CSV table of C-alpha atoms and ligand atoms in Angstrom, one decimal:
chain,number,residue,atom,x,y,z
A,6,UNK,CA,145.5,-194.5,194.5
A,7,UNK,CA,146.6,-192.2,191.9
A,8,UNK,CA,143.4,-190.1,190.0
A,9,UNK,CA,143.4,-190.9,186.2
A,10,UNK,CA,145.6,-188.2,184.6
A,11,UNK,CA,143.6,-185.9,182.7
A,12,UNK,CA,146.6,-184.4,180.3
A,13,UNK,CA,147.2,-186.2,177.1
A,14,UNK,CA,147.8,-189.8,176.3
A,15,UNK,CA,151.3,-191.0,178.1
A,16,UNK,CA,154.4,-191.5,175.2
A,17,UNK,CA,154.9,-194.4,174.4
A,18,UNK,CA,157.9,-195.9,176.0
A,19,UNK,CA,160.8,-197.6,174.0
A,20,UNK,CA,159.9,-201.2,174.0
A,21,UNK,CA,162.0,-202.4,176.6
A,22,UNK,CA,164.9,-204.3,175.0
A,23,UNK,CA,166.5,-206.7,178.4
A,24,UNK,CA,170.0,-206.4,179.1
A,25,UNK,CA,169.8,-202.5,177.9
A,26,UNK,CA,171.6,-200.3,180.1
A,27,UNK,CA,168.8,-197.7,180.9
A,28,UNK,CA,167.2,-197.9,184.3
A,29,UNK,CA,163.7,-197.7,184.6
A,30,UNK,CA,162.2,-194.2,185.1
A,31,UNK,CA,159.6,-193.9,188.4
A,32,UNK,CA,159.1,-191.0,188.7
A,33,UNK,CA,158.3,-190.5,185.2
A,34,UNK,CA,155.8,-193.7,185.1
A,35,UNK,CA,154.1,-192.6,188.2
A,36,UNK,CA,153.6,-189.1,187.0
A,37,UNK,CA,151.7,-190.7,183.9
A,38,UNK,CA,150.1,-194.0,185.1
A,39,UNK,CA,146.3,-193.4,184.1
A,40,UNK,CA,143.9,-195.7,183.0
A,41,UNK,CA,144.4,-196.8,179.6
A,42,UNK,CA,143.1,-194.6,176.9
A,43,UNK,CA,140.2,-195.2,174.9
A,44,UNK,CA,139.9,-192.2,173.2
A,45,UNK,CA,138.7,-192.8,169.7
A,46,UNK,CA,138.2,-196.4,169.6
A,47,UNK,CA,135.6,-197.2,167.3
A,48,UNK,CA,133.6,-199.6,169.5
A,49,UNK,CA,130.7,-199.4,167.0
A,50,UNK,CA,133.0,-201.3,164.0
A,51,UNK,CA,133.3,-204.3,166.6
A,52,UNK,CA,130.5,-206.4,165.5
A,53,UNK,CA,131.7,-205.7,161.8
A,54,UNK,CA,134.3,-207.6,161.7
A,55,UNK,CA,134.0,-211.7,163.1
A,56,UNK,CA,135.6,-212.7,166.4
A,57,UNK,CA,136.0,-216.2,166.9
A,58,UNK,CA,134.9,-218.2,169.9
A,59,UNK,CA,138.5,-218.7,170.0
A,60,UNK,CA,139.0,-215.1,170.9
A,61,UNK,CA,135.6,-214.9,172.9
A,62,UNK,CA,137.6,-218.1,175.3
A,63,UNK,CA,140.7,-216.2,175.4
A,64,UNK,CA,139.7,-212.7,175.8
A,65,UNK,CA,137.3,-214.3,179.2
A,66,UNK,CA,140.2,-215.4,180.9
A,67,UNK,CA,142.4,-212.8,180.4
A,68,UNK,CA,139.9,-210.1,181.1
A,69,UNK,CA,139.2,-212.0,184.6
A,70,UNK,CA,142.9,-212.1,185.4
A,71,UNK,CA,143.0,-208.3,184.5
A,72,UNK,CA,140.3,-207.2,186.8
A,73,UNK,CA,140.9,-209.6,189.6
A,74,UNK,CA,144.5,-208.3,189.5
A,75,UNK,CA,143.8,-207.2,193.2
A,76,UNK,CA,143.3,-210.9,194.3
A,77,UNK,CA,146.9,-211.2,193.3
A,78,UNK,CA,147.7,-207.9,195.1
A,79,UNK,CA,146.7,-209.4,198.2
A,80,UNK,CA,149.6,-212.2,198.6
A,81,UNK,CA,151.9,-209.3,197.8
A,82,UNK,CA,150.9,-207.6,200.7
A,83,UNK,CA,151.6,-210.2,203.2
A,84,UNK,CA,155.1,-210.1,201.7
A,85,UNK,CA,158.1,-207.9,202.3
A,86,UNK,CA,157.8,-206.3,198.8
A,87,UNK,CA,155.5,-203.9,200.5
A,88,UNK,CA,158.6,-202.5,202.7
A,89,UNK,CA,160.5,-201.0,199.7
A,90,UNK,CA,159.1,-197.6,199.2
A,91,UNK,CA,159.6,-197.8,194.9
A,92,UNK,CA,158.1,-201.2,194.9
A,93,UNK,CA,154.7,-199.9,197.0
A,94,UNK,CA,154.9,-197.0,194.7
A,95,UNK,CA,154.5,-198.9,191.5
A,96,UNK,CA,152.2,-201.0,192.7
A,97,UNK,CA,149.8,-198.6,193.5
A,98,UNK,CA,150.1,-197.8,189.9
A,99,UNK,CA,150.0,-201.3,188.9
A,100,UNK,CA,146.6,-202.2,190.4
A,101,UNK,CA,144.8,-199.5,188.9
A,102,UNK,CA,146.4,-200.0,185.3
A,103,UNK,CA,145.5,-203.6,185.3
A,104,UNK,CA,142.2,-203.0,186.7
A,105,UNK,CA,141.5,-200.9,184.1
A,106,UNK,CA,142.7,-203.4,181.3
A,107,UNK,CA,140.1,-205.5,182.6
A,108,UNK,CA,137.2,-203.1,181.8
A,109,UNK,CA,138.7,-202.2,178.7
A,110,UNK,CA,138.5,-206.2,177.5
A,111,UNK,CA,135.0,-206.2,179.1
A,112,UNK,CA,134.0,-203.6,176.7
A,113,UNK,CA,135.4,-204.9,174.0
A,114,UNK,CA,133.3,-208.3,174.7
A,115,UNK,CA,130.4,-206.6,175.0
A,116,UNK,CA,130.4,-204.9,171.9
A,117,UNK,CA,131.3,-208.0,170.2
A,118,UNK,CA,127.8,-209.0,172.3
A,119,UNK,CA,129.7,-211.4,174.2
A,120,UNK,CA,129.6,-209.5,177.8
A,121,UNK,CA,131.2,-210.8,180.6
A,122,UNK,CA,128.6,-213.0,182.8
A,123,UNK,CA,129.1,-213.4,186.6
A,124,UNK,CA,132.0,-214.6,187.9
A,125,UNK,CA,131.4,-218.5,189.0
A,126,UNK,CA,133.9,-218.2,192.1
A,127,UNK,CA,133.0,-214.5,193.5
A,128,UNK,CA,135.9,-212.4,194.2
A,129,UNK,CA,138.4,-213.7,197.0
A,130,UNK,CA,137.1,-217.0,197.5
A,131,UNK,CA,140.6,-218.2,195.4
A,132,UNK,CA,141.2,-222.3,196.0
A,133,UNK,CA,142.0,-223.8,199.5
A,134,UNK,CA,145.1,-224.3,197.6
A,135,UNK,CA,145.7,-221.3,196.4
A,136,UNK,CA,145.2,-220.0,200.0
A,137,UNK,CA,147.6,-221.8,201.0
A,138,UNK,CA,150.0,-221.2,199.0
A,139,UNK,CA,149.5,-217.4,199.5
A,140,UNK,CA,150.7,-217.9,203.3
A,141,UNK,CA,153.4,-220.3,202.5
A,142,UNK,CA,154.6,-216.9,200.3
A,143,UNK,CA,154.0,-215.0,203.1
A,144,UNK,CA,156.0,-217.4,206.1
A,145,UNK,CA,159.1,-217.3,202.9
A,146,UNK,CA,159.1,-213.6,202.7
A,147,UNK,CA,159.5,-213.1,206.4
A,148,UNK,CA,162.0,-215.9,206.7
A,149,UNK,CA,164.2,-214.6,203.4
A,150,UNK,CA,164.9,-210.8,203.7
A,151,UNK,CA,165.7,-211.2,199.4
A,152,UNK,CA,162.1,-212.7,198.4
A,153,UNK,CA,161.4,-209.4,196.9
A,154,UNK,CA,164.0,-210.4,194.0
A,155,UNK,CA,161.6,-213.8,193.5
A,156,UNK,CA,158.2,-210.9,193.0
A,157,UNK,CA,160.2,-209.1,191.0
A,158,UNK,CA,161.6,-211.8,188.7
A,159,UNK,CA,158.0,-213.5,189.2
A,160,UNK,CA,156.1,-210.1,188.2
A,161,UNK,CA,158.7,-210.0,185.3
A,162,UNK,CA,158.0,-213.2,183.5
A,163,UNK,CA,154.2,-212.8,183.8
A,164,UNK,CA,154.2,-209.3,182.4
A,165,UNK,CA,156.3,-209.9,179.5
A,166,UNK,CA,154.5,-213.4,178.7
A,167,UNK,CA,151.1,-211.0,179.1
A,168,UNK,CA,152.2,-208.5,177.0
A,169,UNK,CA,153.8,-211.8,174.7
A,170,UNK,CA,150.4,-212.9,174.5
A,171,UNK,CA,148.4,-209.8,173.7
A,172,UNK,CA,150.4,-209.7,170.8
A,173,UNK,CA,149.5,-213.2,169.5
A,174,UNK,CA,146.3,-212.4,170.4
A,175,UNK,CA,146.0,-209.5,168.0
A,176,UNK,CA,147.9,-211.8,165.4
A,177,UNK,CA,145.4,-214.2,165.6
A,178,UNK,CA,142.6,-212.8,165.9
A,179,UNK,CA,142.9,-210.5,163.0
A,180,UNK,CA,140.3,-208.1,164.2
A,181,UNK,CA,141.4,-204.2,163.6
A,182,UNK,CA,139.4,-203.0,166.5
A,183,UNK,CA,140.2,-205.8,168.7
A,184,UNK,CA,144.6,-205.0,167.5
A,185,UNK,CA,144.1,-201.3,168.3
A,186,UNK,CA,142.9,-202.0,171.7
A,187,UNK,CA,145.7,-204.9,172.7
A,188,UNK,CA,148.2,-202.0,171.3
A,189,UNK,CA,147.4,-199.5,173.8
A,190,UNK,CA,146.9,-201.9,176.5
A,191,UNK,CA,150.7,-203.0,175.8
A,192,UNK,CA,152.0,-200.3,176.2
A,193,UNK,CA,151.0,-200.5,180.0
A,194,UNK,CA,152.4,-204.0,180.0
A,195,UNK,CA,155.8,-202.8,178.3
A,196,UNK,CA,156.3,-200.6,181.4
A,197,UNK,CA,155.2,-202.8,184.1
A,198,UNK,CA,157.6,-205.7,182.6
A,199,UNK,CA,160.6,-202.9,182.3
A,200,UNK,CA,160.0,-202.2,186.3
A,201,UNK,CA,160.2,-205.4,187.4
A,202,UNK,CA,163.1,-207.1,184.9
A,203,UNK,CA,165.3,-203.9,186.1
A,204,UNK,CA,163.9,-204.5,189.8
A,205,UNK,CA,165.1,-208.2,188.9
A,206,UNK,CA,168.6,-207.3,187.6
A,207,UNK,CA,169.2,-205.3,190.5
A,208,UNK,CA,168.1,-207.8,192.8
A,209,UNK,CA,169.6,-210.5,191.8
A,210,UNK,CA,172.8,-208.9,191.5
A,211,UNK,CA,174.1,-211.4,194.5
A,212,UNK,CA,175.0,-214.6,193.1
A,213,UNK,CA,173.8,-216.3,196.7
A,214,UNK,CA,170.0,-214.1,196.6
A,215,UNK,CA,169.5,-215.2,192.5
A,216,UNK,CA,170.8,-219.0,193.8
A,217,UNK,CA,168.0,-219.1,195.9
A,218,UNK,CA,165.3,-217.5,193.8
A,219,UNK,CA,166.0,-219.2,190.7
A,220,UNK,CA,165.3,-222.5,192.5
A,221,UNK,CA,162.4,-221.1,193.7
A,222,UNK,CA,161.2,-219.9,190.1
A,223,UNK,CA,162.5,-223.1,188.4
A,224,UNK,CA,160.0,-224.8,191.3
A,225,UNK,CA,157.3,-223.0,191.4
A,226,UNK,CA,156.5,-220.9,188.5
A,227,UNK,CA,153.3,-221.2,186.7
A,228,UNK,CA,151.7,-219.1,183.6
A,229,UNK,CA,148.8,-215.9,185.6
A,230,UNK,CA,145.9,-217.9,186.5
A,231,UNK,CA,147.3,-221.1,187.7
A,232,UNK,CA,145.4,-222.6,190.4
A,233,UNK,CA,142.5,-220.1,189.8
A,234,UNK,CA,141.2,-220.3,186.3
A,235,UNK,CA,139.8,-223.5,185.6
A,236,UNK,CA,143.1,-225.5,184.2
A,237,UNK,CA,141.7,-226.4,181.1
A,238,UNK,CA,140.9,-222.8,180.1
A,239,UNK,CA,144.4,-221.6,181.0
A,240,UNK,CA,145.6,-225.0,178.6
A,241,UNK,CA,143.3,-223.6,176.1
A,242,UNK,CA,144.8,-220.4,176.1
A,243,UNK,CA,148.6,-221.7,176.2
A,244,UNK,CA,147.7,-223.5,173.0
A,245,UNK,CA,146.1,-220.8,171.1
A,246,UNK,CA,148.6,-218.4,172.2
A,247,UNK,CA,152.0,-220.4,172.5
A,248,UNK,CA,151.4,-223.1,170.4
A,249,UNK,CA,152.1,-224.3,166.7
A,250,UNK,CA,155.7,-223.0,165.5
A,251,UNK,CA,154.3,-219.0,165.7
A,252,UNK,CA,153.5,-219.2,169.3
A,253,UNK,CA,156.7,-221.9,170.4
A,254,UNK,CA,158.5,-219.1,168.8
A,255,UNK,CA,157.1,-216.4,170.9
A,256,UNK,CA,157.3,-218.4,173.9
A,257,UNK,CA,161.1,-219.1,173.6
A,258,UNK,CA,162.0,-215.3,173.2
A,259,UNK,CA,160.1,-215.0,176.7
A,260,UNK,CA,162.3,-217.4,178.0
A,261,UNK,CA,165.1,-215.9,176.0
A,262,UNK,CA,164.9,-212.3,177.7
A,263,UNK,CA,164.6,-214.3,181.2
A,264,UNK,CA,167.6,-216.1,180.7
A,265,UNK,CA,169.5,-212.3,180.4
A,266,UNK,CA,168.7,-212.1,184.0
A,267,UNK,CA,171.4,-212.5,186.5
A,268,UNK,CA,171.7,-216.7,187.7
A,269,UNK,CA,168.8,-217.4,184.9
A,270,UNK,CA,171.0,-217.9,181.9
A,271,UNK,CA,169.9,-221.6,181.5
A,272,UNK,CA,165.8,-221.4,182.8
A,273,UNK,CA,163.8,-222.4,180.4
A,274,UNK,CA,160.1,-221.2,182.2
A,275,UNK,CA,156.9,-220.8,179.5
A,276,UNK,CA,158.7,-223.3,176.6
A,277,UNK,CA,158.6,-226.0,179.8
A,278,UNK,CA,155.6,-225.5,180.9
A,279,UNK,CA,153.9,-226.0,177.0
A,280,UNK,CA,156.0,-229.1,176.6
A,281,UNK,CA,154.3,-230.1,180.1
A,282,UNK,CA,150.9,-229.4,179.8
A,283,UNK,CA,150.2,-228.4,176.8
A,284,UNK,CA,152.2,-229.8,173.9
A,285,UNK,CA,154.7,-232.6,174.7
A,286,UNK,CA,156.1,-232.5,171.6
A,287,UNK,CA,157.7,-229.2,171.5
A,288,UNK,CA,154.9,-227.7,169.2
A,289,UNK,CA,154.4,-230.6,166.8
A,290,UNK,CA,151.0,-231.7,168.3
A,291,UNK,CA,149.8,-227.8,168.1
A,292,UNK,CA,150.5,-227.9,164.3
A,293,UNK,CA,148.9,-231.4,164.2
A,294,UNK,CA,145.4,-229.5,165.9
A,295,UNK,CA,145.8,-226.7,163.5
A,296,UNK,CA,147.3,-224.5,166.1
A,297,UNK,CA,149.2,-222.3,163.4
A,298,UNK,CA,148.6,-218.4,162.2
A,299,UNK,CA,146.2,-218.7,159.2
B,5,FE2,FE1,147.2,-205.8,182.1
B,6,FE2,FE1,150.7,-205.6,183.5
């Protein structure tokens, strides 16, 4: 596990724009992966300014996510994307990023005096479900030499709609403390998306390997949290994130920059799953609940 870096802040990197032609610099990102830098954050100006319960929901179930990121870990480990030395690396660096988001939002919600209570389902003890669906990854990966390319595409999607969503969040929320702290924290997210789209690209160069893994995807694929938050938070959150014409918007240029990858150019992923569970209508009934940008 890398030791938090004690140099300055990393650069930002160029917000990764898909289909660009740069690759995606390990070296460089596991030179600087440190916890996220809080270095002049005013914490005391949080209870200034209002946060809405709204927030308070949304901010809970991401900052679980965040800090139970090593739950997620662990059906990575029983998979092949272990073997490939890059991937390990980066996920090393993953783990402790994310891990550190999650304290980050935890202080945030307790400055806003809304701290983070115990967990109702400790630590590891995911659904029978969810257990099972962790070895079914596992008995794939071992059978499928390519499953990496399904991680990869997998890892993409839910980082860019993460870092999609931290930006609503900000947007909605409207609270300048609250906006500086989602900024810095997507910048993590910017790089973890570019490793894995590129990881993707690469991957699913073979027409035969992305076949297979779109179908996969297209069958399978579910917003962080599925199966493990309660479902009617993760609803919740789809809504206030994704929904009303701002969000739909936001959603469809996730599902946009998915498409650029190689045997995706028709999957539509996050926009599906909305009209699914949370607005059947394509976005009218969000509007209808007062689901838009004030
Ligand atoms: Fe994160
Ligand atoms: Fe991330």
């Amino acid at each position: 596990m890398p030791a938090p870096a004690t140099g300055p802040s990393a650069p930002p990197t160029t917000e990764p724009t898909a289909g660009s032609s740069h690759g995606f610099d390990l070296d460089a990102y596991l030179a600087r992966s440190r916890a996220v830098d809080l270095t002049g954050i005013p914490w005391d100006e949080v209870p200034r300014h209002p946060v809405t319960p709204e927030t308070v929901r949304t901010l809970r179930y991401m900052q679980d996510i965040e800090s139970h990121t090593i739950v997620y870990l662990r059906t990575l480990l029983a998979t092949r994307a272990i073997d490939d030395p890059e991937v390990a690396s980066f996920l090393a660096c993953w783990i402790y990023e994310e891990t550190f988001h999650g304290l980050a939002l935890a202080r945030f919600l307790e400055a806003a005096g809304c701290p983070v209570g115990p967990r109702p389902r400790p630590r590891g003890s995911e659904p029978v479900g969810k257990r099972l669906e962790a070895a079914a990854t596992a008995l794939v990966s071992r059978a499928w030499p390519d499953f990496c390319a399904v991680h990869m595409t997998w890892g993409a999607i839910n980082e860019l709609t993460t870092l999609t969503g931290y930006r609503r969040l900000a947007v909605r929320a409207g609270h300048p403390v609250l906006s500086e702290l989602l900024a810095r924290i997507t910048l993590d997210e910017s790089r973890h998306f570019f490793f894995y789209y590129r990881q993707a690209e690469q991957r699913l160069a073979r027409p035969g390997t992305a076949r297979v893994a779109r179908l996969l995807v297209d069958r399978f694929w579910a917003p962080v949290g599925s199966g493990v938050q309660p479902h009617e938070e993760l609803t919740f959150l789809a809504g206030y994130l994704f929904g009303g014409a701002d969000g739909r918007a936001a959603a469809r240029k996730v599902d946009g920059a998915i498409r650029r990858l190689p045997g995706f150019s028709t999957a539509r992923l996050l926009e599906a799953w909305m009209d699914r569970f949370v607005e059947p209508r394509g976005g009218a009934k969000g509007e209808r609940h007062g689901n838009r940008d004030d």
